C-alpha cells in the first residue's frame, strides 16, 4: 500500500468513526430531551384532590387542607393533554383551565401547566384504579422550596372541556 493509499484509508476510518460517534451522540441527545410519550392508562381520567399537605421556605410547618370531592379536579387525557376544573362561583358548572401536557414514567408524573414554568415533576407515591398520591419537592428553588403531598380519588363529574 502506498503512502497516499494509507492516508486515504486512515482518513476513511476516521470519517467512519466520526459518523458513528455523531450518530451515537444524536441518539443520546434525543433521549435526554425526550419529554416523554408515555401516557399509562392508570393515570388517565378525572382525579379529584381531597387533601393537600404543603410547606415551603416561608411557611416550613406543614399545613393540611382537605377538599370535598369535586372541588379541585385534574383531568389527564390519554393523548397526553389535560386540564384542571373547579366549580364556578354559583356552582352551575365548572371553570376549566386547559393547555396542560403530561407524561408518566418510572413512578414520576410530569405536568406542564402551560404557565411558562415548564414541566413540574411529581413522585407518584401511590396509583390505583381509585386513588393517586403525588409528592412534589422543589429541589431547584423555583417555587420557594415548596413541598406538597396531594391525595386524589378517581371521579366522574360532568365537566365540559371544549
mmCIF file of N, CA and C in Angstrom, residues 16-104:
data_model
loop_
_atom_site.group_PDB
_atom_site.id
_atom_site.type_symbol
_atom_site.label_atom_id
_atom_site.label_comp_id
_atom_site.label_asym_id
_atom_site.label_seq_id
_atom_site.Cartn_x
_atom_site.Cartn_y
_atom_site.Cartn_z
ATOM 1 N N UNK A 16 -15.455 7.407 9.210
ATOM 2 C CA UNK A 16 -16.417 6.407 9.633
ATOM 3 C C UNK A 16 -16.597 6.450 11.151
ATOM 4 N N UNK A 17 -15.491 6.542 11.893
ATOM 5 C CA UNK A 17 -15.553 6.617 13.353
ATOM 6 C C UNK A 17 -16.302 7.873 13.788
ATOM 7 N N UNK A 18 -16.054 8.984 13.112
ATOM 8 C CA UNK A 18 -16.722 10.240 13.427
ATOM 9 C C UNK A 18 -18.220 10.130 13.155
ATOM 10 N N UNK A 19 -18.587 9.505 12.067
ATOM 11 C CA UNK A 19 -20.002 9.333 11.732
ATOM 12 C C UNK A 19 -20.704 8.466 12.773
ATOM 13 N N UNK A 20 -20.060 7.398 13.204
ATOM 14 C CA UNK A 20 -20.646 6.515 14.225
ATOM 15 C C UNK A 20 -20.797 7.257 15.542
ATOM 16 N N UNK A 21 -19.764 7.994 15.930
ATOM 17 C CA UNK A 21 -19.813 8.755 17.183
ATOM 18 C C UNK A 21 -20.899 9.816 17.125
ATOM 19 N N UNK A 22 -21.021 10.519 16.006
ATOM 20 C CA UNK A 22 -22.052 11.554 15.868
ATOM 21 C C UNK A 22 -23.436 10.952 15.972
ATOM 22 N N UNK A 23 -23.644 9.814 15.353
ATOM 23 C CA UNK A 23 -24.936 9.143 15.423
ATOM 24 C C UNK A 23 -25.249 8.755 16.850
ATOM 25 N N UNK A 24 -24.274 8.224 17.572
ATOM 26 C CA UNK A 24 -24.486 7.837 18.965
ATOM 27 C C UNK A 24 -24.809 9.046 19.820
ATOM 28 N N UNK A 25 -24.118 10.150 19.595
ATOM 29 C CA UNK A 25 -24.383 11.357 20.378
ATOM 30 C C UNK A 25 -25.757 11.916 20.075
ATOM 31 N N UNK A 26 -26.168 11.882 18.835
ATOM 32 C CA UNK A 26 -27.502 12.370 18.477
ATOM 33 C C UNK A 26 -28.551 11.504 19.148
ATOM 34 N N UNK A 27 -28.381 10.209 19.169
ATOM 35 C CA UNK A 27 -29.338 9.315 19.812
ATOM 36 C C UNK A 27 -29.424 9.611 21.297
ATOM 37 N N UNK A 28 -28.301 9.832 21.969
ATOM 38 C CA UNK A 28 -28.321 10.152 23.389
ATOM 39 C C UNK A 28 -28.983 11.494 23.617
ATOM 40 N N UNK A 29 -28.706 12.472 22.776
ATOM 41 C CA UNK A 29 -29.277 13.795 22.926
ATOM 42 C C UNK A 29 -30.791 13.738 22.815
ATOM 43 N N UNK A 30 -31.311 12.957 21.884
ATOM 44 C CA UNK A 30 -32.752 12.813 21.745
ATOM 45 C C UNK A 30 -33.347 12.221 23.010
ATOM 46 N N UNK A 31 -32.692 11.215 23.592
ATOM 47 C CA UNK A 31 -33.184 10.605 24.818
ATOM 48 C C UNK A 31 -33.212 11.618 25.948
ATOM 49 N N UNK A 32 -32.165 12.443 26.058
ATOM 50 C CA UNK A 32 -32.081 13.429 27.125
ATOM 51 C C UNK A 32 -33.168 14.487 27.009
ATOM 52 N N UNK A 33 -33.538 14.848 25.785
ATOM 53 C CA UNK A 33 -34.537 15.880 25.586
ATOM 54 C C UNK A 33 -35.954 15.321 25.553
ATOM 55 N N UNK A 34 -36.109 14.012 25.598
ATOM 56 C CA UNK A 34 -37.416 13.401 25.494
ATOM 57 C C UNK A 34 -38.284 13.815 26.669
ATOM 58 N N UNK A 35 -39.347 14.564 26.405
ATOM 59 C CA UNK A 35 -40.258 14.952 27.462
ATOM 60 C C UNK A 35 -41.280 13.850 27.712
ATOM 61 N N UNK A 36 -41.087 12.743 27.087
ATOM 62 C CA UNK A 36 -41.927 11.587 27.347
ATOM 63 C C UNK A 36 -43.067 11.469 26.371
ATOM 64 N N UNK A 37 -43.385 10.287 26.071
ATOM 65 C CA UNK A 37 -44.505 9.997 25.225
ATOM 66 C C UNK A 37 -45.348 8.940 25.904
ATOM 67 N N UNK A 38 -45.176 8.826 27.207
ATOM 68 C CA UNK A 38 -45.798 7.755 27.951
ATOM 69 C C UNK A 38 -47.027 8.268 28.698
ATOM 70 N N UNK A 39 -48.168 7.734 28.349
ATOM 71 C CA UNK A 39 -49.431 8.134 28.961
ATOM 72 C C UNK A 39 -50.163 6.883 29.454
ATOM 73 N N UNK A 40 -49.631 6.250 30.529
ATOM 74 C CA UNK A 40 -50.200 4.992 31.011
ATOM 75 C C UNK A 40 -51.681 5.115 31.378
ATOM 76 N N UNK A 41 -52.427 4.064 31.096
ATOM 77 C CA UNK A 41 -53.881 4.060 31.299
ATOM 78 C C UNK A 41 -54.272 4.305 32.758
ATOM 79 N N UNK A 42 -53.450 3.868 33.710
ATOM 80 C CA UNK A 42 -53.832 4.043 35.123
ATOM 81 C C UNK A 42 -53.871 5.516 35.541
ATOM 82 N N UNK A 43 -53.244 6.402 34.784
ATOM 83 C CA UNK A 43 -53.261 7.835 35.085
ATOM 84 C C UNK A 43 -54.424 8.565 34.409
ATOM 85 N N UNK A 44 -54.940 7.993 33.343
ATOM 86 C CA UNK A 44 -55.953 8.663 32.527
ATOM 87 C C UNK A 44 -57.277 8.742 33.282
ATOM 88 N N UNK A 45 -57.879 9.926 33.237
ATOM 89 C CA UNK A 45 -59.198 10.119 33.838
ATOM 90 C C UNK A 45 -59.285 11.391 34.647
ATOM 91 N N UNK A 46 -60.384 11.490 35.405
ATOM 92 C CA UNK A 46 -60.621 12.624 36.299
ATOM 93 C C UNK A 46 -60.153 12.271 37.693
ATOM 94 N N UNK A 47 -59.366 13.161 38.277
ATOM 95 C CA UNK A 47 -58.848 12.961 39.633
ATOM 96 C C UNK A 47 -59.237 14.162 40.489
ATOM 97 N N UNK A 48 -59.961 13.910 41.553
ATOM 98 C CA UNK A 48 -60.395 14.971 42.447
ATOM 99 C C UNK A 48 -59.470 15.011 43.656
ATOM 100 N N UNK A 49 -58.828 16.169 43.878
ATOM 101 C CA UNK A 49 -57.943 16.305 45.033
ATOM 102 C C UNK A 49 -58.795 16.342 46.299
ATOM 103 N N UNK A 50 -58.446 15.511 47.278
ATOM 104 C CA UNK A 50 -59.185 15.514 48.539
ATOM 105 C C UNK A 50 -58.328 16.002 49.703
ATOM 106 N N UNK A 51 -56.997 16.033 49.499
ATOM 107 C CA UNK A 51 -56.131 16.524 50.566
ATOM 108 C C UNK A 51 -54.824 17.035 49.978
ATOM 109 N N UNK A 52 -54.321 18.119 50.566
ATOM 110 C CA UNK A 52 -53.030 18.667 50.189
ATOM 111 C C UNK A 52 -52.275 19.041 51.458
ATOM 112 N N UNK A 53 -51.081 18.518 51.599
ATOM 113 C CA UNK A 53 -50.200 18.874 52.704
ATOM 114 C C UNK A 53 -49.069 19.670 52.092
ATOM 115 N N UNK A 54 -48.889 20.925 52.560
ATOM 116 C CA UNK A 54 -47.938 21.810 51.906
ATOM 117 C C UNK A 54 -47.088 22.574 52.908
ATOM 118 N N UNK A 55 -45.821 22.758 52.520
ATOM 119 C CA UNK A 55 -44.911 23.642 53.249
ATOM 120 C C UNK A 55 -43.975 24.273 52.228
ATOM 121 N N UNK A 56 -43.303 25.365 52.619
ATOM 122 C CA UNK A 56 -42.291 25.985 51.771
ATOM 123 C C UNK A 56 -41.347 26.781 52.664
ATOM 124 N N UNK A 57 -40.441 27.504 52.059
ATOM 125 C CA UNK A 57 -39.454 28.258 52.839
ATOM 126 C C UNK A 57 -40.103 29.310 53.727
ATOM 127 N N UNK A 58 -41.186 29.917 53.276
ATOM 128 C CA UNK A 58 -41.873 30.946 54.052
ATOM 129 C C UNK A 58 -42.690 30.360 55.201
ATOM 130 N N UNK A 59 -43.258 29.189 54.981
ATOM 131 C CA UNK A 59 -44.075 28.501 55.987
ATOM 132 C C UNK A 59 -43.591 27.060 56.115
ATOM 133 N N UNK A 60 -42.514 26.827 56.883
ATOM 134 C CA UNK A 60 -41.906 25.499 56.941
ATOM 135 C C UNK A 60 -42.738 24.430 57.665
ATOM 136 N N UNK A 61 -43.684 24.841 58.522
ATOM 137 C CA UNK A 61 -44.539 23.856 59.188
ATOM 138 C C UNK A 61 -45.618 23.412 58.209
ATOM 139 N N UNK A 62 -45.754 22.104 57.989
ATOM 140 C CA UNK A 62 -46.745 21.617 57.019
ATOM 141 C C UNK A 62 -48.168 22.037 57.389
ATOM 142 N N UNK A 63 -48.915 22.426 56.382
ATOM 143 C CA UNK A 63 -50.309 22.808 56.520
ATOM 144 C C UNK A 63 -51.152 21.828 55.703
ATOM 145 N N UNK A 64 -52.199 21.295 56.308
ATOM 146 C CA UNK A 64 -53.062 20.330 55.627
ATOM 147 C C UNK A 64 -54.387 20.983 55.264
ATOM 148 N N UNK A 65 -54.782 20.831 54.006
ATOM 149 C CA UNK A 65 -56.065 21.327 53.531
ATOM 150 C C UNK A 65 -56.838 20.150 52.958
ATOM 151 N N UNK A 66 -58.085 20.005 53.370
ATOM 152 C CA UNK A 66 -58.940 18.958 52.797
ATOM 153 C C UNK A 66 -59.972 19.623 51.889
ATOM 154 N N UNK A 67 -60.356 18.901 50.859
ATOM 155 C CA UNK A 67 -61.297 19.413 49.870
ATOM 156 C C UNK A 67 -62.433 18.413 49.704
ATOM 157 N N UNK A 68 -63.666 18.919 49.504
ATOM 158 C CA UNK A 68 -64.747 17.988 49.170
ATOM 159 C C UNK A 68 -64.517 17.440 47.758
ATOM 160 N N UNK A 69 -64.921 16.228 47.549
ATOM 161 C CA UNK A 69 -64.756 15.633 46.223
ATOM 162 C C UNK A 69 -65.471 16.488 45.187
ATOM 163 N N UNK A 70 -64.774 16.803 44.096
ATOM 164 C CA UNK A 70 -65.334 17.611 43.021
ATOM 165 C C UNK A 70 -64.951 19.078 43.104
ATOM 166 N N UNK A 71 -64.225 19.470 44.142
ATOM 167 C CA UNK A 71 -63.830 20.869 44.308
ATOM 168 C C UNK A 71 -62.653 21.229 43.400
ATOM 169 N N UNK A 72 -61.619 20.388 43.378
ATOM 170 C CA UNK A 72 -60.439 20.620 42.542
ATOM 171 C C UNK A 72 -60.174 19.351 41.747
ATOM 172 N N UNK A 73 -60.352 19.435 40.434
ATOM 173 C CA UNK A 73 -60.271 18.240 39.590
ATOM 174 C C UNK A 73 -59.140 18.387 38.575
ATOM 175 N N UNK A 74 -58.325 17.358 38.496
ATOM 176 C CA UNK A 74 -57.260 17.257 37.500
ATOM 177 C C UNK A 74 -57.711 16.212 36.482
ATOM 178 N N UNK A 75 -57.714 16.587 35.212
ATOM 179 C CA UNK A 75 -58.130 15.673 34.150
ATOM 180 C C UNK A 75 -56.917 15.362 33.290
ATOM 181 N N UNK A 76 -56.607 14.076 33.155
ATOM 182 C CA UNK A 76 -55.489 13.614 32.345
ATOM 183 C C UNK A 76 -56.056 12.779 31.199
ATOM 184 N N UNK A 77 -55.895 13.263 29.980
ATOM 185 C CA UNK A 77 -56.404 12.567 28.800
ATOM 186 C C UNK A 77 -55.373 11.586 28.258
ATOM 187 N N UNK A 78 -55.837 10.590 27.546
ATOM 188 C CA UNK A 78 -54.960 9.530 27.029
ATOM 189 C C UNK A 78 -53.970 10.025 25.973
ATOM 190 N N UNK A 79 -54.223 11.208 25.388
ATOM 191 C CA UNK A 79 -53.316 11.731 24.368
ATOM 192 C C UNK A 79 -52.215 12.620 24.950
ATOM 193 N N UNK A 80 -52.127 12.695 26.292
ATOM 194 C CA UNK A 80 -51.082 13.491 26.921
ATOM 195 C C UNK A 80 -51.466 14.940 27.159
ATOM 196 N N UNK A 81 -52.730 15.286 26.911
ATOM 197 C CA UNK A 81 -53.216 16.619 27.245
ATOM 198 C C UNK A 81 -53.985 16.539 28.549
ATOM 199 N N UNK A 82 -54.298 17.689 29.110
ATOM 200 C CA UNK A 82 -55.050 17.683 30.351
ATOM 201 C C UNK A 82 -55.536 19.061 30.714
ATOM 202 N N UNK A 83 -56.225 19.147 31.861
ATOM 203 C CA UNK A 83 -56.735 20.418 32.350
ATOM 204 C C UNK A 83 -57.084 20.286 33.824
ATOM 205 N N UNK A 84 -57.407 21.407 34.426
ATOM 206 C CA UNK A 84 -57.934 21.436 35.783
ATOM 207 C C UNK A 84 -59.303 22.068 35.730
ATOM 208 N N UNK A 85 -60.170 21.679 36.664
ATOM 209 C CA UNK A 85 -61.507 22.240 36.721
ATOM 210 C C UNK A 85 -61.901 22.464 38.175
ATOM 211 N N UNK A 86 -62.621 23.558 38.392
ATOM 212 C CA UNK A 86 -63.173 23.892 39.703
ATOM 213 C C UNK A 86 -64.594 24.378 39.494
ATOM 214 N N UNK A 87 -65.489 24.117 40.458
ATOM 215 C CA UNK A 87 -66.844 24.650 40.325
ATOM 216 C C UNK A 87 -66.799 26.178 40.207
ATOM 217 N N UNK A 88 -67.630 26.737 39.317
ATOM 218 C CA UNK A 88 -67.662 28.195 39.197
ATOM 219 C C UNK A 88 -68.385 28.793 40.396
ATOM 220 N N UNK A 89 -68.404 30.108 40.481
ATOM 221 C CA UNK A 89 -68.860 30.798 41.688
ATOM 222 C C UNK A 89 -70.294 30.462 42.096
ATOM 223 N N UNK A 90 -71.175 30.157 41.140
ATOM 224 C CA UNK A 90 -72.567 29.856 41.504
ATOM 225 C C UNK A 90 -72.881 28.356 41.417
ATOM 226 N N UNK A 91 -71.836 27.545 41.282
ATOM 227 C CA UNK A 91 -71.970 26.082 41.222
ATOM 228 C C UNK A 91 -72.859 25.607 40.079
ATOM 229 N N UNK A 92 -72.943 26.387 39.003
ATOM 230 C CA UNK A 92 -73.762 25.985 37.864
ATOM 231 C C UNK A 92 -72.964 25.195 36.826
ATOM 232 N N UNK A 93 -71.692 25.083 37.047
ATOM 233 C CA UNK A 93 -70.815 24.363 36.130
ATOM 234 C C UNK A 93 -69.392 24.467 36.631
ATOM 235 N N UNK A 94 -68.442 24.262 35.725
ATOM 236 C CA UNK A 94 -67.032 24.276 36.103
ATOM 237 C C UNK A 94 -66.257 25.297 35.283
ATOM 238 N N UNK A 95 -65.325 25.956 35.944
ATOM 239 C CA UNK A 95 -64.319 26.744 35.249
ATOM 240 C C UNK A 95 -63.191 25.783 34.910
ATOM 241 N N UNK A 96 -62.733 25.819 33.672
ATOM 242 C CA UNK A 96 -61.727 24.867 33.203
ATOM 243 C C UNK A 96 -60.487 25.621 32.741
ATOM 244 N N UNK A 97 -59.338 25.186 33.234
ATOM 245 C CA UNK A 97 -58.046 25.718 32.805
ATOM 246 C C UNK A 97 -57.365 24.626 32.013
ATOM 247 N N UNK A 98 -57.194 24.840 30.708
ATOM 248 C CA UNK A 98 -56.627 23.786 29.867
ATOM 249 C C UNK A 98 -55.278 24.205 29.306
ATOM 250 N N UNK A 99 -54.804 23.434 28.353
ATOM 251 C CA UNK A 99 -53.489 23.684 27.772
ATOM 252 C C UNK A 99 -52.398 22.885 28.457
ATOM 253 N N UNK A 100 -52.794 21.953 29.301
ATOM 254 C CA UNK A 100 -51.831 21.132 30.030
ATOM 255 C C UNK A 100 -51.291 20.015 29.142
ATOM 256 N N UNK A 101 -50.069 19.611 29.421
ATOM 257 C CA UNK A 101 -49.468 18.421 28.812
ATOM 258 C C UNK A 101 -48.928 17.578 29.955
ATOM 259 N N UNK A 102 -48.918 16.266 29.775
ATOM 260 C CA UNK A 102 -48.410 15.395 30.825
ATOM 261 C C UNK A 102 -47.803 14.129 30.252
ATOM 262 N N UNK A 103 -46.940 13.501 31.050
ATOM 263 C CA UNK A 103 -46.435 12.163 30.755
ATOM 264 C C UNK A 103 -46.021 11.527 32.071
ATOM 265 N N UNK A 104 -45.946 10.211 32.072
ATOM 266 C CA UNK A 104 -45.572 9.484 33.286
ATOM 267 C C UNK A 104 -44.635 8.344 32.924
#
